[in-house]
Short mmCIF file of C-alpha atoms in Angstrom, two decimals:
data_model
loop_
_atom_site.label_atom_id
_atom_site.label_comp_id
_atom_site.label_asym_id
_atom_site.label_seq_id
_atom_site.Cartn_x
_atom_site.Cartn_y
_atom_site.Cartn_z
CA MET B 1 86.85 146.06 79.54
CA SER B 2 87.84 148.19 76.59
CA HIS B 3 85.97 148.44 73.31
CA HIS B 4 88.09 148.05 70.11
CA LEU B 5 85.65 148.99 67.39
CA THR B 6 88.45 149.15 64.86
CA ASP B 7 89.00 145.39 65.07
CA THR B 8 87.21 142.89 62.84
CA ILE B 9 85.81 140.00 64.91
CA VAL B 10 84.78 136.49 63.92
CA ALA B 11 82.79 133.76 65.72
CA LEU B 12 80.50 130.82 65.05
CA ALA B 13 76.94 132.10 65.23
CA THR B 14 75.30 128.67 65.32
CA PRO B 15 75.59 126.14 68.14
CA SER B 16 78.77 124.09 68.20
CA GLY B 17 78.49 120.41 67.23
CA VAL B 18 77.90 118.58 64.02
CA GLY B 19 74.88 119.82 62.02
CA ALA B 20 73.72 120.41 58.41
CA ILE B 21 75.16 123.94 58.36
CA GLY B 22 77.32 126.25 60.44
CA VAL B 23 77.21 130.05 60.18
CA ILE B 24 80.43 132.03 60.80
CA ARG B 25 79.92 135.72 61.33
CA LEU B 26 82.52 138.38 60.61
CA SER B 27 81.93 141.99 61.76
CA GLY B 28 84.10 145.09 61.54
CA PRO B 29 85.73 147.50 59.08
CA ASP B 30 87.59 144.72 57.26
CA ALA B 31 84.94 142.02 57.39
CA ILE B 32 84.08 142.16 53.65
CA ARG B 33 87.73 142.49 52.60
CA ILE B 34 88.85 139.54 54.77
CA ALA B 35 86.00 137.32 53.49
CA ASN B 36 86.65 138.34 49.89
CA SER B 37 90.39 137.48 50.19
CA VAL B 38 89.55 133.76 50.53
CA PHE B 39 86.21 133.63 48.69
CA HIS B 40 86.18 132.44 45.05
CA GLY B 41 83.10 133.57 43.22
CA LYS B 42 81.92 137.15 42.86
CA ASN B 43 84.02 139.97 44.24
CA LEU B 44 82.22 140.55 47.58
CA GLU B 45 83.63 144.08 47.90
CA GLN B 46 81.63 145.14 44.77
CA GLN B 47 78.31 143.60 45.90
CA ALA B 48 75.27 145.42 47.25
CA SER B 49 74.21 145.06 50.89
CA HIS B 50 71.84 142.22 51.88
CA THR B 51 72.89 139.94 48.97
CA VAL B 52 73.85 136.27 49.06
CA HIS B 53 76.57 134.70 46.90
CA LEU B 54 77.55 131.09 46.19
CA GLY B 55 81.30 130.31 45.98
CA THR B 56 84.20 128.36 47.40
CA ILE B 57 86.61 129.23 50.18
CA ARG B 58 90.23 128.25 49.57
CA ASN B 59 93.36 128.41 51.70
CA ASP B 60 96.67 130.01 50.63
CA GLU B 61 97.68 126.73 48.82
CA GLY B 62 94.51 126.94 46.74
CA ARG B 63 92.93 123.94 48.41
CA ILE B 64 89.09 124.16 48.56
CA LEU B 65 87.94 123.99 52.11
CA ASP B 66 84.24 124.16 51.42
CA GLU B 67 81.49 125.42 49.07
CA VAL B 68 79.66 128.19 50.97
CA LEU B 69 77.01 130.93 50.78
CA ALA B 70 78.37 134.34 51.75
CA THR B 71 75.80 136.97 52.86
CA VAL B 72 77.02 140.56 52.70
CA PHE B 73 75.72 143.37 54.92
CA VAL B 74 77.27 146.81 54.23
CA ALA B 75 77.54 149.29 57.14
CA PRO B 76 75.44 150.74 58.67
CA ARG B 77 72.69 148.35 57.47
CA SER B 78 73.63 145.38 59.64
CA TYR B 79 72.98 143.95 63.11
CA THR B 80 76.16 145.59 64.51
CA GLY B 81 76.04 148.70 62.35
CA GLU B 82 79.36 147.60 60.77
CA ASN B 83 80.35 145.68 57.65
CA VAL B 84 79.22 142.10 58.27
CA VAL B 85 79.64 138.90 56.29
CA GLU B 86 77.87 135.69 57.33
CA VAL B 87 79.43 132.55 55.81
CA SER B 88 77.10 129.53 55.70
CA CYS B 89 79.22 126.39 55.41
CA HIS B 90 78.69 122.70 55.97
CA GLY B 91 78.37 121.88 59.72
CA SER B 92 81.47 119.74 60.11
CA ASP B 93 83.62 120.74 63.16
CA TYR B 94 86.73 120.29 60.99
CA ILE B 95 85.47 122.62 58.25
CA ILE B 96 84.35 125.26 60.77
CA GLN B 97 87.73 125.22 62.56
CA GLU B 98 89.61 125.44 59.25
CA LEU B 99 87.53 128.47 58.10
CA MET B 100 87.85 130.15 61.49
CA GLN B 101 91.59 129.78 61.51
CA LEU B 102 91.80 131.11 57.95
CA PHE B 103 89.77 134.24 58.82
CA ILE B 104 91.97 134.85 61.93
CA GLN B 105 95.10 134.36 59.76
CA LYS B 106 93.76 137.03 57.37
CA GLY B 107 93.31 139.64 60.17
CA ALA B 108 90.20 138.89 62.18
CA ARG B 109 90.25 138.11 65.87
CA THR B 110 87.94 135.81 67.90
CA ALA B 111 84.92 137.68 69.29
CA ASN B 112 84.31 138.01 72.99
CA PRO B 113 81.01 136.81 74.55
CA GLY B 114 78.25 139.18 73.48
CA GLU B 115 80.58 141.38 71.43
CA TYR B 116 78.30 141.53 68.38
CA THR B 117 75.36 142.85 70.44
CA LEU B 118 77.75 145.14 72.41
CA ARG B 119 78.82 146.69 69.10
CA ALA B 120 75.19 147.02 68.07
CA PHE B 121 74.65 149.05 71.25
CA LEU B 122 77.84 151.12 70.92
CA ASN B 123 76.99 151.88 67.25
CA GLY B 124 73.48 153.07 68.15
CA GLN B 125 71.62 150.16 66.57
CA MET B 126 69.76 149.51 69.81
CA ASP B 127 69.73 150.73 73.38
CA LEU B 128 70.96 148.77 76.37
CA SER B 129 67.51 147.51 77.37
CA GLN B 130 66.94 146.15 73.85
CA ALA B 131 70.40 144.61 73.76
CA GLU B 132 69.69 142.70 77.01
CA ALA B 133 66.39 141.48 75.50
CA VAL B 134 68.46 139.68 72.76
CA ALA B 135 69.82 137.28 75.39
CA ASP B 136 66.31 136.80 76.82
CA LEU B 137 64.92 136.12 73.34
CA ILE B 138 67.55 133.43 72.71
CA ALA B 139 66.80 131.87 76.13
CA SER B 140 62.97 132.13 75.76
CA SER B 141 61.31 128.69 76.18
CA SER B 142 57.65 129.65 76.29
CA LYS B 143 55.21 131.93 74.47
CA SER B 144 55.05 134.35 77.33
CA SER B 145 58.81 134.73 77.89
CA HIS B 146 59.16 135.13 74.08
CA ALA B 147 56.46 137.82 74.06
CA ILE B 148 58.20 139.85 76.84
CA ALA B 149 61.59 139.58 75.18
CA MET B 150 60.19 140.65 71.76
CA GLN B 151 58.29 143.57 73.26
CA GLN B 152 61.48 144.75 75.05
CA MET B 153 63.62 144.19 72.00
CA ARG B 154 61.29 146.27 69.84
CA GLY B 155 61.80 149.10 72.33
CA GLY B 156 58.50 149.18 74.19
CA PHE B 157 60.06 149.39 77.61
CA SER B 158 62.81 151.74 76.44
CA ASP B 159 60.31 154.11 74.85
CA GLU B 160 58.42 154.38 78.13
CA ILE B 161 61.58 155.09 80.16
CA LYS B 162 62.89 157.62 77.60
CA LYS B 163 59.52 159.44 77.67
CA LEU B 164 59.65 159.67 81.51
CA ARG B 165 63.24 160.75 81.42
CA GLN B 166 62.61 163.49 78.80
CA GLU B 167 59.82 165.03 80.80
CA LEU B 168 62.07 165.12 83.84
CA ILE B 169 64.93 166.58 81.82
CA ASP B 170 62.67 169.44 80.66
CA PHE B 171 61.91 170.39 84.24
CA ALA B 172 65.51 169.76 85.41
CA SER B 173 66.76 172.21 82.81
CA LEU B 174 64.54 174.97 84.24
CA ILE B 175 65.77 174.31 87.77
CA GLU B 176 69.36 174.30 86.53
CA LEU B 177 68.57 177.72 84.87
CA GLU B 178 67.43 179.00 88.28
CA LEU B 179 70.85 178.13 89.69
CA ASP B 180 72.49 180.41 87.09
CA PHE B 181 70.32 183.24 88.37
CA SER B 182 70.49 182.33 92.05
CA GLU B 183 71.46 185.84 93.11
CA GLU B 184 68.35 187.33 91.48
CA ASP B 185 65.98 184.95 93.37
CA VAL B 186 63.79 183.95 90.32
CA GLU B 187 61.79 180.76 89.76
CA PHE B 188 61.57 179.33 86.24
CA ALA B 189 60.15 175.96 87.26
CA ASP B 190 56.62 175.89 88.58
CA ARG B 191 56.93 173.84 91.83
CA SER B 192 53.33 172.59 91.78
CA LYS B 193 53.71 171.38 88.18
CA LEU B 194 57.01 169.66 89.08
CA GLU B 195 55.28 167.93 92.06
CA ASP B 196 52.47 166.69 89.77
CA LEU B 197 55.03 165.43 87.21
CA VAL B 198 57.10 163.61 89.84
CA GLN B 199 53.98 161.96 91.26
CA LYS B 200 52.90 160.91 87.72
CA ILE B 201 56.32 159.41 87.00
CA GLN B 202 56.29 157.61 90.36
CA ARG B 203 52.91 156.08 89.57
CA ILE B 204 54.24 154.73 86.24
CA ILE B 205 57.51 153.45 87.89
CA LYS B 206 55.39 151.81 90.60
CA ALA B 207 53.33 149.97 87.99
CA LEU B 208 56.55 148.84 86.29
CA LEU B 209 57.97 147.65 89.63
CA ASP B 210 54.74 145.78 90.36
CA SER B 211 54.96 144.04 87.03
CA PHE B 212 58.38 142.58 87.92
CA GLN B 213 56.97 139.58 89.79
CA LEU B 214 54.84 138.64 86.78
CA GLY B 215 57.75 139.33 84.37
CA ASN B 216 60.01 137.12 86.36
CA VAL B 217 57.44 134.38 86.30
CA MET B 218 57.04 134.70 82.52
CA LYS B 219 60.79 134.59 81.99
CA ASN B 220 61.85 131.94 84.50
CA GLY B 221 58.68 129.93 85.08
CA VAL B 222 56.40 129.68 88.16
CA SER B 223 57.92 127.77 91.04
CA THR B 224 55.09 125.32 91.85
CA VAL B 225 55.32 122.67 94.58
CA ILE B 226 53.11 119.60 94.92
CA ALA B 227 52.83 118.66 98.62
CA GLY B 228 50.68 116.43 100.76
CA ARG B 229 50.73 113.32 102.89
CA PRO B 230 52.25 109.96 101.79
CA ASN B 231 50.01 108.09 99.30
CA ALA B 232 47.90 111.18 98.65
CA GLY B 233 48.63 110.68 94.97
CA LYS B 234 51.20 113.48 94.43
CA SER B 235 53.38 111.51 91.99
CA THR B 236 50.34 110.20 90.14
CA LEU B 237 49.10 113.78 89.81
CA LEU B 238 52.49 114.89 88.43
CA ASN B 239 52.45 112.10 85.89
CA ALA B 240 48.86 113.09 84.92
CA LEU B 241 49.88 116.77 84.47
CA LEU B 242 52.89 115.81 82.38
CA ASN B 243 50.96 113.08 80.58
CA GLU B 244 53.93 110.69 81.05
CA GLU B 245 55.24 108.32 83.69
CA ARG B 246 57.88 110.60 85.22
CA ALA B 247 57.55 109.81 88.90
CA ILE B 248 57.63 106.34 90.53
CA VAL B 249 54.16 105.47 91.82
CA SER B 250 53.73 102.87 94.59
CA GLU B 251 51.27 101.92 97.37
CA ILE B 252 54.20 101.96 99.81
CA ALA B 253 54.09 105.19 101.78
CA GLY B 254 57.23 107.35 101.48
CA THR B 255 58.24 106.22 97.97
CA THR B 256 59.27 109.76 96.97
CA ARG B 257 62.34 110.49 99.07
CA ASP B 258 63.74 113.43 97.16
CA THR B 259 62.19 116.22 95.07
CA ILE B 260 61.46 115.67 91.39
CA GLU B 261 61.39 118.80 89.19
CA GLU B 262 59.74 119.04 85.78
CA VAL B 263 58.67 121.90 83.48
CA LEU B 264 55.03 122.13 82.37
CA ASN B 265 53.91 124.62 79.74
CA ILE B 266 50.27 125.72 80.07
CA LYS B 267 49.05 128.22 77.38
CA GLY B 268 52.53 129.71 77.05
CA VAL B 269 53.21 130.06 80.78
CA GLN B 270 55.96 127.76 82.18
CA PHE B 271 55.51 126.03 85.51
CA ARG B 272 58.49 124.52 87.26
CA ILE B 273 56.62 121.76 89.06
CA ILE B 274 58.27 120.04 92.04
CA ASP B 275 56.99 116.73 93.37
CA THR B 276 57.98 116.38 97.01
CA ALA B 277 58.28 113.78 99.74
CA GLY B 278 55.12 113.13 101.72
CA ILE B 279 54.57 115.14 104.90
CA ARG B 280 54.55 112.87 107.96
CA ASP B 281 56.81 111.86 110.87
CA ALA B 282 59.57 110.13 108.98
CA THR B 283 60.48 106.50 109.74
CA ASP B 284 64.17 106.82 108.72
CA THR B 285 66.87 109.45 108.29
CA ILE B 286 66.62 109.55 104.48
CA GLU B 287 62.87 110.14 104.60
CA ALA B 288 63.36 112.79 107.28
CA ILE B 289 65.73 114.69 104.92
CA GLY B 290 63.05 114.42 102.17
CA VAL B 291 60.37 115.85 104.42
CA GLU B 292 62.68 118.70 105.42
CA LYS B 293 63.37 119.46 101.71
CA THR B 294 59.62 119.46 101.09
CA MET B 295 59.11 122.22 103.71
CA GLN B 296 62.05 124.20 102.23
CA LYS B 297 60.62 123.95 98.69
CA VAL B 298 57.18 125.11 99.90
CA GLN B 299 58.73 128.11 101.60
CA SER B 300 60.49 129.24 98.36
CA SER B 301 57.62 128.58 95.92
CA ALA B 302 54.99 130.90 94.57
CA LEU B 303 52.28 128.20 94.07
CA LEU B 304 51.32 125.30 96.37
CA VAL B 305 49.31 122.39 95.01
CA TYR B 306 48.25 120.65 98.21
CA VAL B 307 46.99 117.11 97.44
CA PHE B 308 44.97 114.97 99.89
CA ASP B 309 43.23 111.57 99.68
CA VAL B 310 39.46 112.17 100.12
CA VAL B 311 39.02 108.61 101.51
CA GLU B 312 41.83 108.53 104.06
CA THR B 313 42.31 112.16 105.20
CA GLN B 314 40.07 113.79 107.83
CA PRO B 315 39.09 117.51 107.48
CA GLU B 316 41.04 118.47 110.61
CA GLU B 317 44.19 116.77 109.15
CA VAL B 318 43.77 118.78 105.93
CA ARG B 319 43.47 122.04 107.91
CA ALA B 320 46.50 121.13 110.10
CA ASP B 321 48.62 120.38 107.01
CA LEU B 322 47.75 123.70 105.41
CA GLU B 323 48.44 125.57 108.64
CA LYS B 324 52.02 124.15 108.48
CA LEU B 325 52.49 124.68 104.76
CA VAL B 326 50.89 128.04 103.84
CA HIS B 327 52.95 131.19 104.08
CA GLU B 328 52.16 134.82 103.21
CA ASN B 329 53.43 134.92 99.60
CA ILE B 330 52.04 131.63 98.33
CA HIS B 331 48.90 130.96 96.33
CA VAL B 332 47.20 127.65 97.28
CA LEU B 333 45.21 125.15 95.21
CA VAL B 334 43.63 122.38 97.31
CA VAL B 335 43.40 119.26 95.21
CA ALA B 336 40.92 116.71 96.53
CA ASN B 337 42.26 113.49 94.96
CA LYS B 338 40.68 110.03 94.48
CA MET B 339 37.20 111.60 93.93
CA ASP B 340 36.23 108.44 92.01
CA LEU B 341 36.30 106.56 95.37
CA ASN B 342 34.28 109.17 97.23
CA PRO B 343 32.37 111.26 94.77
CA TYR B 344 30.19 113.02 97.37
CA THR B 345 33.08 114.93 98.90
CA LYS B 346 32.47 118.64 98.98
CA LYS B 347 34.59 121.67 99.87
CA GLU B 348 32.22 122.52 102.74
CA HIS B 349 33.09 119.30 104.53
CA TYR B 350 36.68 120.52 104.93
CA PHE B 351 36.21 124.31 105.01
CA PRO B 352 32.93 125.48 106.58
CA GLU B 353 31.21 128.51 105.07
CA ASN B 354 32.29 130.66 108.04
CA SER B 355 35.92 129.62 107.54
CA THR B 356 38.48 132.43 107.55
CA VAL B 357 40.34 130.96 104.55
CA ASP B 358 39.05 130.44 101.01
CA TYR B 359 41.38 128.13 99.13
CA HIS B 360 40.73 127.31 95.45
CA TRP B 361 39.18 123.81 95.47
CA VAL B 362 40.01 121.32 92.68
CA PRO B 363 38.40 117.90 92.80
CA VAL B 364 40.31 115.24 90.72
CA SER B 365 41.07 111.60 90.20
CA ALA B 366 44.76 111.71 89.24
CA LEU B 367 44.76 107.99 88.40
CA ASN B 368 41.88 108.33 85.96
CA LYS B 369 43.06 111.79 84.79
CA MET B 370 39.64 113.21 85.77
CA ASN B 371 39.54 117.03 85.92
CA ILE B 372 43.20 117.41 85.08
CA ASP B 373 42.41 120.05 82.44
CA TYR B 374 40.51 122.03 85.06
CA LEU B 375 43.57 121.83 87.35
CA LYS B 376 45.72 123.17 84.54
CA GLU B 377 43.24 126.04 83.96
CA SER B 378 43.37 126.78 87.67
CA LEU B 379 47.18 126.93 87.66
CA HIS B 380 47.13 129.27 84.66
CA ASP B 381 44.48 131.53 86.15
CA ALA B 382 46.38 131.72 89.46
CA VAL B 383 49.29 133.36 87.63
CA LEU B 384 47.30 135.54 85.30
CA SER B 385 44.55 136.40 87.79
CA LYS B 386 45.13 140.11 87.04
CA LYS B 387 44.63 139.41 83.37
CA ILE B 388 47.74 141.41 82.46
CA ASN B 389 48.15 141.87 78.79
CA LEU B 390 51.54 140.64 77.54
CA GLU B 391 51.53 143.49 75.04
CA SER B 392 51.78 145.92 77.96
CA THR B 393 55.19 146.91 79.39
CA ILE B 394 56.45 144.27 81.84
CA VAL B 395 59.72 144.41 83.73
CA ALA B 396 61.52 141.01 83.75
CA ASN B 397 65.10 142.11 84.31
CA ALA B 398 66.54 142.33 87.86
CA ARG B 399 68.95 145.16 86.79
CA HIS B 400 66.04 147.24 85.46
CA TYR B 401 64.09 146.55 88.64
CA GLU B 402 66.95 147.81 90.82
CA ALA B 403 67.42 150.94 88.72
CA LEU B 404 63.67 151.71 88.83
CA GLN B 405 63.65 151.29 92.63
CA LYS B 406 66.54 153.78 93.01
CA ALA B 407 64.85 156.30 90.63
CA TYR B 408 61.62 155.98 92.67
CA GLN B 409 63.56 156.71 95.89
CA ASP B 410 65.30 159.70 94.25
CA LEU B 411 61.93 161.04 93.26
CA ASP B 412 60.65 160.56 96.84
CA ARG B 413 63.43 162.86 97.95
CA VAL B 414 62.41 165.42 95.30
CA LEU B 415 58.84 165.42 96.77
CA GLN B 416 60.15 165.71 100.31
CA GLY B 417 62.32 168.61 99.30
CA LEU B 418 59.47 170.39 97.54
CA SER B 419 57.22 169.99 100.65
CA THR B 420 59.87 171.47 102.96
CA GLY B 421 60.78 174.29 100.53
CA ILE B 422 64.35 173.09 100.07
CA THR B 423 66.61 175.18 97.81
CA ALA B 424 66.81 174.60 94.06
CA ASP B 425 70.35 173.15 94.17
CA PHE B 426 69.22 170.22 96.35
CA VAL B 427 66.15 169.57 94.23
CA ALA B 428 68.31 169.61 91.14
CA MET B 429 70.70 167.09 92.76
CA ASP B 430 67.88 164.60 93.43
CA ILE B 431 66.43 165.01 89.95
CA ARG B 432 69.94 164.33 88.48
CA ALA B 433 70.12 161.16 90.52
CA ALA B 434 66.75 159.99 89.23
CA LEU B 435 67.78 160.78 85.64
CA HIS B 436 70.99 158.86 86.14
CA HIS B 437 69.15 155.70 87.29
CA LEU B 438 66.59 155.86 84.53
CA GLY B 439 69.43 156.43 82.02
CA GLU B 440 71.22 153.32 83.30
CA ILE B 441 68.36 151.20 82.02
CA THR B 442 68.59 152.29 78.37
CA GLY B 443 72.35 152.86 78.40
CA GLU B 444 72.22 156.62 78.14
CA ILE B 445 74.34 156.36 81.26
CA SER B 446 76.77 153.44 81.17
CA THR B 447 80.15 152.32 82.45
CA ASP B 448 82.65 149.76 81.10
CA ASP B 449 82.05 147.60 84.19
CA LEU B 450 78.27 147.58 83.62
CA LEU B 451 78.69 146.77 79.94
CA GLY B 452 81.19 144.04 80.71
CA ASN B 453 78.86 142.46 83.21
CA ILE B 454 75.85 142.49 80.86
CA PHE B 455 77.46 141.32 77.67
CA GLY B 456 79.82 138.83 79.29
CA ARG B 457 76.80 136.61 79.91
CA PHE B 458 75.99 136.36 76.24
CA CYS B 459 77.05 133.46 74.06
CA ILE B 460 80.16 133.99 71.93
CA GLY B 461 78.37 134.27 68.50
CA LYS B 462 75.98 136.93 69.69
#
């Protein structure tokens, strides 16, 4: 992937399809000149940055293609750091295509996916971590995923990484200086202070690594599976949570044969809720496949909402089900359903006080929507049990997570080297590796392949 910053690029910045308006974005050295060559109104090349102008765009025959608003951004005061013109036209596919072809005819070329944000990064308008947050911001579908993307785009995460990296660079430069005077056997870098610094940086990196699970949840939603025996009320519960008739409800056991997946937003946290086939010895092949899928979904989910019928299910059956379903990395809510039919049911009847397990108990009547709000609160609390502030730095990007892991391992080798009295050149080598991996996050260290992989996933107009 090569970067031609001398080209002027053009793309539709709004979603394709008919709408009230479409916005075509030009960026590059000739953006204002190209736009001005077909714009009839004020001379755009003589206008101040950040100004909007009404006029018409005409082709070479003088035919008016559309009446538009042209917004001028003069370099470096633009998103990309280049000259930019955004043309707001009517949202007809025909008009947009005509204007795009006209701009290309006048010297622009079609932008590659993510090329505007790539140029913003290459022109120093933002670092790599902030650039990646642009894609997350566009894709954010909940308050929490939006908050993380905004925090990263404003440079919160980058600032933290840059601060750690700078402290390490300061020490690395002293060790590198020692190498220049290796024959004189002098020490410029205090080894005990270096050890303290490396341990401090590791603690911060560890906290960032630990935040990845929460960050991933905020970004992609919490995988939550509703499981239980046939006729326990799983589908009724799903409908009550969504407040709509999404799943088929029937008195016939085994109605749900396949998984049903829906998204539920609770106080800005997204839950990907999966309603599954009832757990029992299946009576036919199709139901058997459904039960097998249920077990697979439970194994790959972060939250299990186990639902049982308080009238029909015995305590030993509940415990037997949970023994089959629960695995190490899953948080369990036990939902006692149909409480309106047996209101005297208590947690102690199913889990004695001396029980080794302590599941969160939620009594409900899914049919009457009794206690559904409390169930939603319980789901939300299960995710935010650590009460992590979304204003704090949270890692939600797998690439950043991998780079932080590698930096942590590099620093481990630094500590091992210091404890065994290893020579300065080996310590310097491990510090350089840690600096490299931290630099990969913000783009201070980058390769064409890395940039191509990141920006290739963006939409064309971004």
